[in-house]
Amino acid sequence: MSSVGPPPATARSKSWTVKVREGGVAALPPEKLLPDGQPTYVASWIYVFGVASIASLIVIIGSGSILALKGPAWWHDTGVGHFFNSIHLWSVELFFFAMVVHLWGKYWMAAWRGGRGRVWVTGAVTFLVAIPAALTGYVSQQNFDAQWIATQAKDAMNSVGAGAFFNLTNFGQMYSYHVLLLPVAVVLLVGAHVLLVRRHGVVPPFELEKKLPAAASAGAETDGPPPSSTGATS
Amino acid sequence: MSFAGVMGAAFNLNHPAHTVDWHFIHLSVANVVVIGLMFLVFLLAILLPFPGAAGRRAARRNGGAS
Amino acid sequence: MSFLGPKDDTQPWKGRYAPYDLIKELSIAVGVITLLAVLLTVLLSSPDETPSTLGQWSHQLPADFATTAAKELDETSPTAEYGPPYNHNSGSVQHFLFLHPQRWLGVSHPINTADDYVIKPLETVPNDEALRGALAEYKAAPEKQKKGWSEAYAKPLEEYATAVEEKKPPPSTVSVNSSTGTVTVRASGAGPVPTMMRSLLALAQSGGLDGSLLTSKNFFQTDYTKPLLLMSDGGLLAERAEEQHLLGKQWGLMNETGSFPGQPWLWLYSLWYQVEPMKTSPNADIQVLLIMGVLSLAFICIPFIPIVNRLPRWIPIYKLIWREHYRSLPQPPVPS
């Protein structure tokens, strides 16, 4: 059955694995996936809020994992548990804070230009999915806040029929959403968002007038670090 | 609780919130602070000079002249 | 998309690149955010208001508990009249025009307030002959008789609750002993109901009702729908929430207990509840959710919405963001 050496080219061209690999590498060659250069216009503090959002998400997942390791009641009873609960809360506040500033910045840059519509869409959906991710956390707290939020927010869910399958007063269900389903959704969306940014590159500035494209492209002939991401086919 | 007592009580926020009330708008002071900080940080982010950017421009200009 | 928006002439960047270390930037960001989170934790900690229990509620506000329990028995409580997903009534059923999703999705978490909150818990009380007799009498009676008894018992309690709310002297038919937590209702024509309710209050005060509302055929419990809905029919949760600025009219859905920041990202969602017609509408929830659904869709589609997608070009904040880039261009920029 097996033969020495690589399989014949005809067999390879039919391989799903090969197609996925070649498609992936074509869309995101390694130097584009992990670039070591950025266009020179990427020079403002506003650019740090995307990575700050991701960093906050990493701290959220880290602190949340520690809380999950010890179970949902641990943080009420121990100082260390309360400490990690606080980290979890504040990283969520920082996450939303950074996302909002990132969002404002990207809006005023019209960062969807040049075929980057999907970058905006995945970012916006991430923000919207993060809201129930936070809500299910609030109702998983097992304290008065959780009781009140669950009994109040249930009416909104029920009014649109969602209460039939998303019951805020069911702790077990909310905890599952909070520690598994919604975090997975947020992480997948952020992953797609980042890959799309890497694929298309950071959106270039608006052109000020018609003469300028020639002037801007003249810069390409001059020195600088290896433009590993130039020639982007976005 | 000792760890929390030591680590978590520099400012005690466990008292009912003060609110900002303006016509039909009622926001807790803490939320107003967060929202205000968002605007402030956004403004600072677009106004403050980014380290290295001006230097790069100068270097490029010099490089282009030489 | 050209018919939706302006022609997009954004070209791929052909200009210079500056050295950049993506992994280093991410590592620094994680370090900075961790530091910030630790700093905020050390300075401010996090809130943890102890939860209310049925035992605590029935101790602290025995008359409120008894009034709520009476309404559960004669099925006039908010939960009893709610409608889907708990039962087939219509007290809290919302719709928008021809959209009735709450009805369409049906009763998924059935609650019969008389059975679930009163009869079944009382059946678990052992060694109480008077209670057993009262329960047997109640269960054997025709529906009309049951209704008459429970209404006769609930009426003085409701008068008492109204008097307390309006700060008037309470009626003599109800006496509350706050030190023992007992409630005595002098109701004529209430049949076995006073006996049942006395036992229910005692069961709740012993903590037994908290447990019995969770007990089903399973041993492990994760679903708190029944006890939470019973408690929210009473006044304790709302009383605590008002102190903490958590009520809807206080923009409470943005707020956290204590003086902690809450969920400022819900400001727009919260705002719709404060304006007419939602402010006074019985269909406020579905109206607000539909508005937010449409706005969320618009938010996702901003790149494709005319005018909204041109504002960043017209309001030149971009000139500030990219000022270094524009300054570096060979020709001085001419304002567009």
XYZ file of C-alpha atoms in Angstrom:
636
model
C 0.000 0.000 0.000
C 2.634 2.520 1.042
C 5.442 3.747 -1.139
C 8.729 5.438 -0.508
C 8.846 9.201 -1.037
C 6.067 11.739 -1.363
C 2.744 10.693 -2.915
C 2.259 11.498 -6.613
C 1.214 15.042 -7.508
C -2.218 13.967 -8.709
C -3.011 12.434 -5.315
C -1.712 15.541 -3.550
C -3.876 17.904 -5.577
C -6.971 16.056 -4.413
C -5.958 16.090 -0.767
C -8.181 18.267 1.424
C -5.272 18.743 3.756
C -3.035 20.027 1.001
C -5.745 22.394 -0.218
C -6.235 23.835 3.266
C -2.472 24.151 3.767
C -1.820 25.799 0.439
C -4.821 28.100 0.786
C -3.734 29.083 4.286
C -0.160 29.777 3.309
C -1.284 31.748 0.238
C -3.630 33.893 2.301
C -1.270 34.350 5.216
C 2.381 33.633 4.450
C 4.413 33.503 7.688
C 5.966 36.969 7.232
C 2.463 38.410 6.887
C 1.098 36.438 9.841
C 3.911 37.576 12.138
C 5.292 40.715 10.511
C 8.486 42.429 11.694
C 7.628 45.723 10.016
C 4.655 48.081 10.059
C 3.824 50.834 7.564
C 5.293 54.115 8.780
C 1.865 55.696 9.173
C 1.212 53.332 12.095
C 2.541 55.922 14.541
C -0.062 56.943 17.103
C -1.100 55.861 20.574
C -4.524 55.045 19.140
C -2.988 51.893 17.646
C -2.282 50.345 21.050
C -5.943 49.821 21.997
C -6.439 46.801 19.768
C -3.585 44.949 21.407
C -4.700 46.308 24.799
C -8.111 44.689 24.205
C -6.437 41.364 23.405
C -4.168 41.677 26.433
C -7.210 42.333 28.630
C -8.897 39.271 27.171
C -5.806 37.211 28.027
C -5.920 38.475 31.638
C -9.673 37.779 31.763
C -9.133 34.209 30.593
C -6.184 33.731 32.943
C -7.993 34.990 36.039
C -11.186 33.233 34.961
C -9.293 29.958 34.585
C -7.960 30.266 38.132
C -11.512 30.910 39.384
C -12.728 27.930 37.332
C -10.009 25.666 38.731
C -11.300 26.225 42.248
C -15.007 26.228 41.401
C -17.667 28.908 41.480
C -18.026 29.278 45.269
C -14.322 29.563 46.164
C -14.015 33.316 45.742
C -16.650 34.077 48.375
C -14.820 32.209 51.087
C -11.133 33.038 50.707
C -9.071 36.174 50.372
C -7.053 34.683 47.515
C -10.274 33.802 45.729
C -11.605 37.307 46.208
C -8.310 38.694 44.887
C -8.651 36.721 41.646
C -12.308 37.669 41.386
C -11.256 41.310 41.582
C -8.632 40.767 38.871
C -11.336 39.135 36.759
C -13.748 42.062 37.250
C -11.177 44.770 36.558
C -9.785 43.042 33.490
C -13.345 42.921 32.130
C -13.712 46.655 32.775
C -10.356 47.212 31.040
C -11.393 44.951 28.147
C -14.518 46.967 27.424
C -12.662 50.221 27.998
C -9.942 49.309 25.505
C -12.465 47.944 23.003
C -14.481 51.184 23.071
C -11.407 53.392 22.510
C -10.195 50.983 19.773
C -13.642 51.140 18.177
C -13.736 54.954 18.196
C -10.253 55.089 16.721
C -11.059 52.613 13.946
C -14.294 54.431 13.147
C -12.554 57.789 12.704
C -9.908 56.114 10.529
C -12.683 54.464 8.479
C -10.643 51.313 8.915
C -13.026 49.258 6.780
C -11.615 50.822 3.592
C -9.647 48.885 1.014
C -11.538 45.604 1.319
C -11.393 45.549 5.130
C -15.167 45.324 5.683
C -14.882 41.908 7.331
C -12.330 43.258 9.803
C -14.909 45.798 11.025
C -17.705 43.221 11.032
C -15.784 40.663 13.115
C -14.724 43.393 15.558
C -18.272 44.702 15.949
C -19.669 41.202 16.451
C -16.972 40.532 19.066
C -18.139 43.582 21.027
C -21.760 42.416 20.840
C -20.933 38.831 21.884
C -18.794 40.120 24.765
C -21.933 41.667 26.300
C -23.729 38.355 27.027
C -20.353 36.899 28.005
C -20.234 39.562 30.740
C -23.933 39.203 31.586
C -23.610 35.461 32.194
C -20.632 36.249 34.434
C -22.659 38.695 36.473
C -25.422 36.116 37.023
C -22.845 33.429 37.897
C -21.555 35.438 40.872
C -23.872 33.697 43.388
C -24.425 36.918 45.322
C -27.152 39.543 45.596
C -26.029 41.183 42.349
C -26.532 37.872 40.536
C -29.973 37.372 42.095
C -31.134 40.832 41.112
C -29.707 40.787 37.579
C -31.120 37.314 36.914
C -34.637 38.196 38.062
C -34.645 41.503 36.168
C -32.960 40.512 32.925
C -35.143 37.414 32.607
C -38.083 39.606 31.524
C -36.136 41.013 28.580
C -35.037 37.497 27.527
C -38.576 36.157 27.960
C -40.135 39.024 25.982
C -38.338 37.943 22.817
C -38.779 34.240 23.497
C -35.124 33.693 24.376
C -36.083 32.705 27.929
C -37.219 29.351 26.570
C -33.623 28.290 25.945
C -31.568 30.909 27.799
C -32.776 30.930 31.400
C -30.950 33.533 33.481
C -32.269 32.052 36.731
C -30.673 28.677 35.948
C -27.211 28.946 37.493
C -25.899 25.754 35.896
C -26.850 26.892 32.410
C -25.460 30.406 32.895
C -22.191 29.083 34.310
C -21.768 26.805 31.276
C -22.378 29.714 28.925
C -19.982 31.861 30.879
C -17.019 29.525 31.228
C -17.298 27.707 27.912
C -19.678 28.712 25.142
C -19.348 32.500 25.124
C -15.576 32.646 25.819
C -15.024 30.217 22.928
C -17.159 32.452 20.707
C -15.257 35.593 21.762
C -11.854 33.949 21.271
C -12.806 32.589 17.826
C -14.119 36.004 16.764
C -11.012 37.785 18.034
C -8.887 35.178 16.247
C -10.730 35.760 12.962
C -10.473 39.531 13.480
C -6.713 39.417 14.037
C -6.099 37.063 11.088
C -8.101 39.405 8.853
C -6.056 42.371 10.059
C -2.856 40.456 9.302
C -4.182 39.434 5.885
C -5.182 42.942 4.811
C -2.695 45.007 6.798
C -3.425 48.130 8.807
C -5.619 50.519 6.826
C -3.612 53.258 5.056
C -4.381 56.945 5.697
C -6.940 58.834 3.664
C -5.278 60.485 0.693
C -5.285 64.245 1.055
C -5.516 65.054 -2.645
C -5.046 63.541 -6.061
C -1.375 64.473 -6.435
C -0.297 62.564 -3.413
C -0.431 58.899 -4.488
C 2.589 59.452 -6.730
C 4.403 61.190 -3.906
C 3.579 58.453 -1.421
C 4.662 55.665 -3.704
C 7.937 57.479 -4.369
C 8.839 56.561 -0.803
C 8.920 52.895 -1.710
C 12.208 53.287 -3.517
C 14.018 54.567 -0.455
C 15.580 52.648 2.368
C 13.934 51.122 5.425
C 13.501 47.702 6.943
C 12.623 44.851 4.642
C 9.034 45.501 3.626
C 7.971 41.992 4.425
C 4.294 42.811 4.086
C 4.438 44.844 0.899
C 2.664 43.637 -2.141
C -0.367 42.877 -0.006
C -3.155 41.552 -2.164
C -5.912 43.055 -0.122
C -10.477 37.053 54.444
C -7.199 38.467 55.737
C -5.644 38.552 52.275
C -8.608 40.487 50.913
C -8.561 42.668 53.977
C -4.960 43.564 53.384
C -5.028 43.659 49.601
C -8.447 44.933 48.833
C -9.421 47.840 51.000
C -7.289 50.824 50.076
C -10.537 52.537 49.102
C -13.796 51.080 50.303
C -16.423 51.182 47.570
C -18.892 49.020 49.483
C -21.367 51.776 50.138
C -24.367 52.809 48.042
C -23.267 54.809 45.023
C -23.490 58.546 44.591
C -25.308 59.412 41.420
C -25.189 62.120 38.795
C -28.748 63.233 38.055
C -29.562 65.446 35.097
C -33.150 65.548 33.861
C -34.038 61.911 33.219
C -30.415 60.762 33.269
C -29.248 59.006 36.436
C -25.748 57.568 36.341
C -23.567 56.289 39.146
C -20.472 58.409 39.735
C -18.291 55.350 39.075
C -19.835 54.863 35.628
C -19.485 58.573 34.837
C -15.810 58.365 35.783
C -15.311 55.346 33.488
C -17.094 57.007 30.570
C -15.225 60.276 31.161
C -11.917 58.395 31.214
C -12.793 56.736 27.900
C -13.159 60.149 26.243
C -10.038 61.471 27.946
C -7.941 58.476 26.962
C -9.232 58.657 23.394
C -8.306 62.341 23.160
C -4.877 61.746 24.675
C -4.303 58.807 22.332
C -4.820 60.921 19.238
C -3.152 64.084 20.573
C -0.039 62.881 22.408
C 3.041 62.452 20.240
C 3.922 58.836 19.620
C 7.489 58.089 20.678
C 9.781 57.548 17.762
C 7.421 58.856 15.098
C 8.939 62.344 14.855
C 12.407 60.875 15.092
C 11.693 58.507 12.246
C 10.428 61.399 10.144
C 13.553 63.417 10.857
C 15.788 60.474 10.066
C 13.964 59.866 6.844
C 14.283 63.512 5.856
C 18.002 63.458 6.573
C 18.375 60.187 4.778
C 16.565 61.586 1.774
C 18.798 64.683 1.732
C 22.038 62.817 1.878
C -21.214 47.809 -2.728
C -20.586 50.912 -4.843
C -24.268 51.790 -4.939
C -24.327 51.828 -1.141
C -21.283 53.918 -0.478
C -18.688 56.113 -2.090
C -16.093 54.663 -4.383
C -13.383 53.204 -2.190
C -10.028 54.140 -3.746
C -7.917 52.940 -0.823
C -4.823 51.344 -2.312
C -2.549 48.785 -0.702
C 0.382 50.512 0.975
C 3.410 50.772 -1.273
C 5.399 53.034 1.016
C 7.886 52.602 3.804
C 7.872 50.149 6.683
C 9.304 50.700 10.128
C 10.671 47.897 12.322
C 7.989 46.401 14.505
C 7.944 43.549 17.015
C 4.439 42.145 17.256
C 5.172 39.537 19.929
C 7.060 42.035 22.077
C 4.192 44.514 21.814
C 1.662 41.880 22.889
C 3.881 40.801 25.793
C 4.267 44.379 27.006
C 0.499 44.918 26.674
C -0.255 41.821 28.749
C 2.210 43.035 31.374
C 0.711 46.525 31.495
C -2.889 45.266 31.667
C -1.972 42.746 34.383
C -0.353 45.547 36.374
C -3.390 47.784 35.929
C -5.765 44.995 36.983
C -3.643 44.223 40.060
C -3.441 47.919 40.921
C -7.217 48.364 40.640
C -7.689 45.177 42.678
C -5.400 46.392 45.449
C -6.971 49.849 45.479
C -10.620 48.959 44.996
C -11.197 45.185 45.385
C -14.564 43.941 44.063
C -18.116 43.845 45.415
C -19.771 40.762 46.905
C -23.115 41.572 48.515
C -24.393 38.486 50.300
C -27.378 36.897 48.595
C -30.846 36.899 50.103
C -32.471 33.621 51.068
C -36.107 32.696 51.553
C -35.241 32.057 55.210
C -33.820 35.536 55.625
C -36.688 37.176 53.747
C -39.344 35.406 55.848
C -37.511 36.488 59.038
C -36.924 40.093 58.050
C -40.244 40.806 56.339
C -42.671 38.141 57.614
C -45.777 40.091 56.526
C -44.357 40.586 53.035
C -43.569 36.877 52.861
C -47.082 35.949 54.035
C -48.689 38.336 51.517
C -46.575 36.922 48.692
C -47.306 33.335 49.745
C -51.040 34.096 49.827
C -50.832 35.466 46.289
C -48.928 32.376 45.163
C -51.695 30.199 46.626
C -54.562 32.082 44.962
C -52.433 32.523 41.822
C -52.423 36.301 41.645
C -48.678 36.858 42.113
C -46.555 38.263 39.252
C -45.129 34.775 38.633
C -48.588 33.145 38.718
C -49.906 35.620 36.158
C -46.682 35.807 34.128
C -47.351 33.630 31.081
C -44.688 31.860 29.008
C -42.160 30.453 29.709
C -43.652 29.670 33.152
C -47.387 29.182 32.534
C -50.212 29.946 30.096
C -51.368 33.259 31.578
C -50.680 36.649 30.045
C -49.671 39.049 32.837
C -46.125 39.605 31.553
C -46.502 38.526 27.945
C -45.104 41.089 25.540
C -45.509 41.560 21.825
C -44.622 43.996 19.080
C -47.150 44.424 16.265
C -47.643 40.907 14.913
C -44.571 39.515 16.697
C -45.436 37.338 19.694
C -42.173 35.425 20.272
C -42.861 34.925 23.963
C -46.073 33.034 23.104
C -44.547 31.237 20.146
C -41.745 29.740 22.231
C -44.253 28.376 24.748
C -44.047 27.157 28.330
C -40.567 25.709 28.798
C -40.189 26.062 32.589
C -43.646 25.266 33.992
C -44.431 26.701 37.416
C -47.739 26.223 39.186
C -47.353 28.692 42.017
C -50.003 27.150 44.332
C -48.598 23.644 43.962
C -44.900 24.460 43.687
C -44.624 27.218 46.281
C -47.239 26.165 48.860
C -48.779 22.697 48.584
C -45.745 20.576 47.687
C -43.378 22.191 50.222
C -46.021 21.785 52.955
C -46.374 18.091 52.078
C -42.744 17.640 53.101
C -43.402 18.861 56.682
C -43.466 15.808 58.992
C -45.419 15.150 62.180
C -47.948 17.958 62.001
C -51.447 16.548 62.276
C -53.179 19.951 62.094
C -51.307 20.785 58.895
C -52.018 17.377 57.386
C -55.743 17.853 58.072
C -55.724 21.383 56.634
C -53.923 20.249 53.501
C -56.346 17.357 53.006
C -59.311 19.692 53.436
C -57.823 22.217 50.993
C -56.943 19.665 48.328
C -60.362 18.007 48.509
C -62.260 21.277 48.100
C -63.627 22.441 44.731
C -61.684 25.154 42.901
C -64.204 27.859 43.761
C -63.966 27.085 47.453
C -60.136 27.113 47.330
C -60.228 30.487 45.641
C -62.674 31.855 48.232
C -60.503 30.683 51.154
C -57.252 32.029 49.759
C -58.795 35.363 48.784
C -60.313 35.719 52.256
C -56.838 35.153 53.712
C -54.986 37.411 51.250
C -57.340 40.409 51.562
C -56.324 41.591 55.068
C -52.647 41.059 54.196
C -52.985 43.178 51.080
C -54.695 45.907 53.137
C -51.832 45.660 55.588
C -49.241 45.963 52.792
C -51.033 48.988 51.313
C -51.212 50.664 54.723
C -47.490 50.077 55.311
C -46.646 51.420 51.878
C -48.751 54.533 52.398
C -47.445 54.852 55.969
C -50.960 54.663 57.444
C -51.925 52.733 60.587
C -52.208 49.038 59.654
C -55.586 47.242 59.918
C -56.326 45.373 63.147
C -56.919 42.136 61.209
C -53.175 41.579 60.815
C -50.666 41.614 63.632
C -46.970 41.142 63.093
C -44.576 40.253 65.873
C -41.233 41.312 64.524
C -39.246 39.762 67.388
C -40.618 36.253 66.823
C -41.268 36.824 63.115
C -44.862 35.608 63.348
C -47.808 36.951 61.419
C -51.370 36.523 62.685
C -54.155 37.066 60.202
C -57.741 37.287 61.494
C -59.547 36.262 58.345
C -63.067 34.902 58.468
C -64.007 32.325 55.881
C -60.406 31.367 55.104
C -60.965 27.683 55.956
C -57.709 25.721 56.308
C -55.554 28.429 54.685
C -54.380 30.177 57.914
C -53.080 26.854 59.257
C -51.278 26.165 55.990
C -49.743 29.621 55.829
C -48.563 29.514 59.426
C -46.720 26.300 58.616
C -45.308 27.720 55.382
C -43.921 30.749 57.215
C -42.373 28.474 59.850
C -40.948 26.224 57.116
C -39.461 29.240 55.324
C -37.995 30.664 58.527
C -36.359 27.332 59.308
C -34.643 27.435 55.892
C -36.605 24.415 54.738
C -38.371 26.191 51.900
C -35.052 27.154 50.267
C -34.205 23.478 50.055
C -37.585 22.118 49.139
C -37.989 24.455 46.155
C -34.778 23.085 44.694
C -35.545 19.450 45.347
C -36.777 17.525 42.389
C -36.051 14.033 41.219
C -32.383 14.999 40.954
C -29.944 15.183 43.817
C -27.611 17.818 42.339
C -29.224 21.201 41.834
C -28.238 23.996 39.512
C -31.568 25.574 38.583
C -32.734 28.360 40.912
C -35.697 29.471 38.804
C -38.363 28.579 41.384
C -36.854 30.156 44.519
C -35.651 33.221 42.603
C -39.066 33.881 41.067
C -40.758 33.438 44.465
C -38.342 35.867 46.069
C -38.775 38.411 43.280
C -42.564 38.278 43.816
C -41.877 39.655 47.289
C -40.377 42.958 48.299
C -36.961 42.107 49.761
C -34.894 41.988 46.571
C -36.419 45.222 45.241
C -35.859 46.930 48.585
C -32.185 45.990 48.558
C -31.890 46.904 44.865
C -33.323 50.372 45.388
C -30.711 51.092 48.083
C -28.029 50.041 45.603
C -29.447 52.080 42.686
C -30.203 48.942 40.717
C -33.842 49.572 39.796
C -34.686 50.021 36.116
C -35.832 53.601 36.623
C -32.489 54.316 38.336
C -30.691 53.189 35.150
C -29.864 50.232 37.351
C -28.966 47.810 34.609
C -25.731 49.758 34.133
C -24.964 49.755 37.833
C -23.012 47.517 40.159
C -23.687 47.037 43.854
C -21.797 49.479 46.055
C -19.930 52.305 44.359
C -18.139 50.121 41.824
C -18.305 50.841 38.108
C -20.930 48.660 36.511
C -21.596 48.033 32.852
C -21.255 51.456 31.208
C -21.324 49.687 27.832
C -25.071 49.206 28.411
C -25.755 52.969 28.430
C -27.752 52.985 25.204
C -29.741 49.879 26.134
C -30.515 51.458 29.504
C -31.442 54.805 27.951
C -34.350 53.454 25.879
C -36.157 52.354 29.048
C -36.140 55.967 30.285
C -37.943 57.536 27.324
C -41.505 57.322 26.057
C -43.171 55.198 24.852
C -40.964 52.483 26.412
C -40.935 54.128 29.836
C -44.601 53.352 30.424
C -45.186 50.535 27.949
C -46.061 47.010 29.122
C -44.092 45.893 26.043
C -40.978 47.892 26.926
C -38.592 44.920 26.924
C -39.397 43.675 23.446
C -39.473 47.239 22.107
C -36.052 48.055 23.561
C -34.570 44.748 22.409
C -35.884 45.259 18.874
C -34.476 48.796 18.767
C -31.135 47.502 20.034
C -31.276 44.624 17.548
C -31.700 47.030 14.650
C -29.009 49.379 15.998
C -26.615 46.462 16.589
C -27.106 45.357 13.005
C -26.448 48.928 11.873
C -23.304 49.012 14.035
C -22.030 45.852 12.351
C -22.877 47.300 8.925
C -21.364 50.784 9.451
C -18.913 50.306 6.533
C -21.861 49.936 4.178
C -24.195 52.658 5.485
C -24.136 55.850 3.400
C -23.271 59.085 5.232
C -22.278 57.183 8.395
C -19.383 55.677 6.455
C -18.400 59.137 5.106
C -18.384 60.973 8.443
C -14.767 59.982 9.207
C -13.774 61.646 5.909
C -15.802 64.791 6.566
C -14.812 65.242 10.205
C -11.051 65.138 9.858
C -9.975 63.489 13.082
C -7.838 61.348 10.785
C -5.579 64.371 10.170
C -4.640 64.281 13.848
C -4.138 60.526 13.941
C -1.955 60.460 10.846
C -0.357 63.880 11.276
C 3.170 62.423 11.268
C 2.427 60.652 8.014
C 1.002 63.755 6.352
C 3.919 65.885 7.572
C 6.340 63.396 6.058
C 4.772 63.674 2.611
C 6.937 65.553 0.098
C 4.263 68.157 -0.647
C 2.514 70.228 1.999
C -1.011 68.881 2.465
C -3.811 70.957 1.012
C -6.958 70.793 3.128
C -9.561 68.759 1.328
